[in-house]
């Protein structure tokens, strides 16, 4: 096939693709706040949520963040987004990974406190995006009741987006979500013996 | 099982888990810049890369960003990260999705220009993280040569992290990567007839 033929074929294929995309966009009717869930064993669940924070800030929104489980260590995201206290309401509630604390009753109490903060953000009309980082872990361990969480999500302002992250999202949350992404691990340097890297892993 | 027994079992399980994690961390030997690839049909490939930008900035690193394909529209990330011109070198090289341009030779020329900018960032010792957003699309369409791209990635500064995003990462890039994450679509509001949302999709 000549270069000219290849170009022509490419043009035809892209024209068909554009028609399909335009049609899809025209069909999309509603505009309201979405509930997104990032789950799975791969990387990128939290960092994708923090990318959305940057995106939302770029659109002039205010953002709320609650970190449920990790957060004993100061992460790069936290250091960065705390630069904008007028725009980002940032709350680190967890006291480290659950295998560091080894105290279930304390984890339950801490998760309850974190949810109180989250509920406050979910009631604020001026906040366009709420990130509930590692909430899935708190749900999976039974530290929080799913029905209570879903009720508070349900009654949030109509325009407010919410992103929930963490492995093992419960089926009831997946059911309630508008968009669910499973981050699957294909290959991981950590397993191959490379240290967790500043700026990448934390 | 009583609440006390459940707590005790939880503690024992978490102790075992902590031992496993500590062992893994101790085994991790090397500290060098990673090559990460975010691919798959799900959401979060680019936003996860931009979350890492925030993370890196929080650690005081400088960051370079090249957007290869999309970017005719000003996205939220761009608006936000352009606030920090001293810390983020941000380059939007693409002219919209390939089905909008429908001109293969122009796409090839644009991709070549974008790679020249990327190569410049990959040679800078003061940059800790380089994001090559939608590079996989340019590779998949044959707009850039994989061996040339891999050679430039290979010769970057030892400490420099690179994140490559886009559907359809070529096998040679996956082979070269330290970490590969496949973002898989579980459920998508757009397909269900919801408009692309500002702050979420763009």
PDB file of C-alpha atoms in Angstrom, chain B residues 16 38 47-48 70 80 93 143 146-147 150 186:
ATOM      1  CA  UNK B  16       1.657 -11.106  59.512  1.00  0.00           C
ATOM      2  CA  UNK B  38      -0.417   3.935  32.046  1.00  0.00           C
ATOM      3  CA  UNK B  47      -5.090  12.214  35.505  1.00  0.00           C
ATOM      4  CA  UNK B  48      -2.928   9.730  37.404  1.00  0.00           C
ATOM      5  CA  UNK B  70      -5.087  16.082  22.679  1.00  0.00           C
ATOM      6  CA  UNK B  80      -3.629  24.864  36.831  1.00  0.00           C
ATOM      7  CA  UNK B  93       1.954  19.984  21.077  1.00  0.00           C
ATOM      8  CA  UNK B 143       3.756   8.860  14.001  1.00  0.00           C
ATOM      9  CA  UNK B 146       9.626   3.284  18.944  1.00  0.00           C
ATOM     10  CA  UNK B 147      13.384   2.565  18.784  1.00  0.00           C
ATOM     11  CA  UNK B 150      13.347   4.092  23.634  1.00  0.00           C
ATOM     12  CA  UNK B 186     -15.766  -1.172  34.540  1.00  0.00           C
TER      13      UNK B 186
END
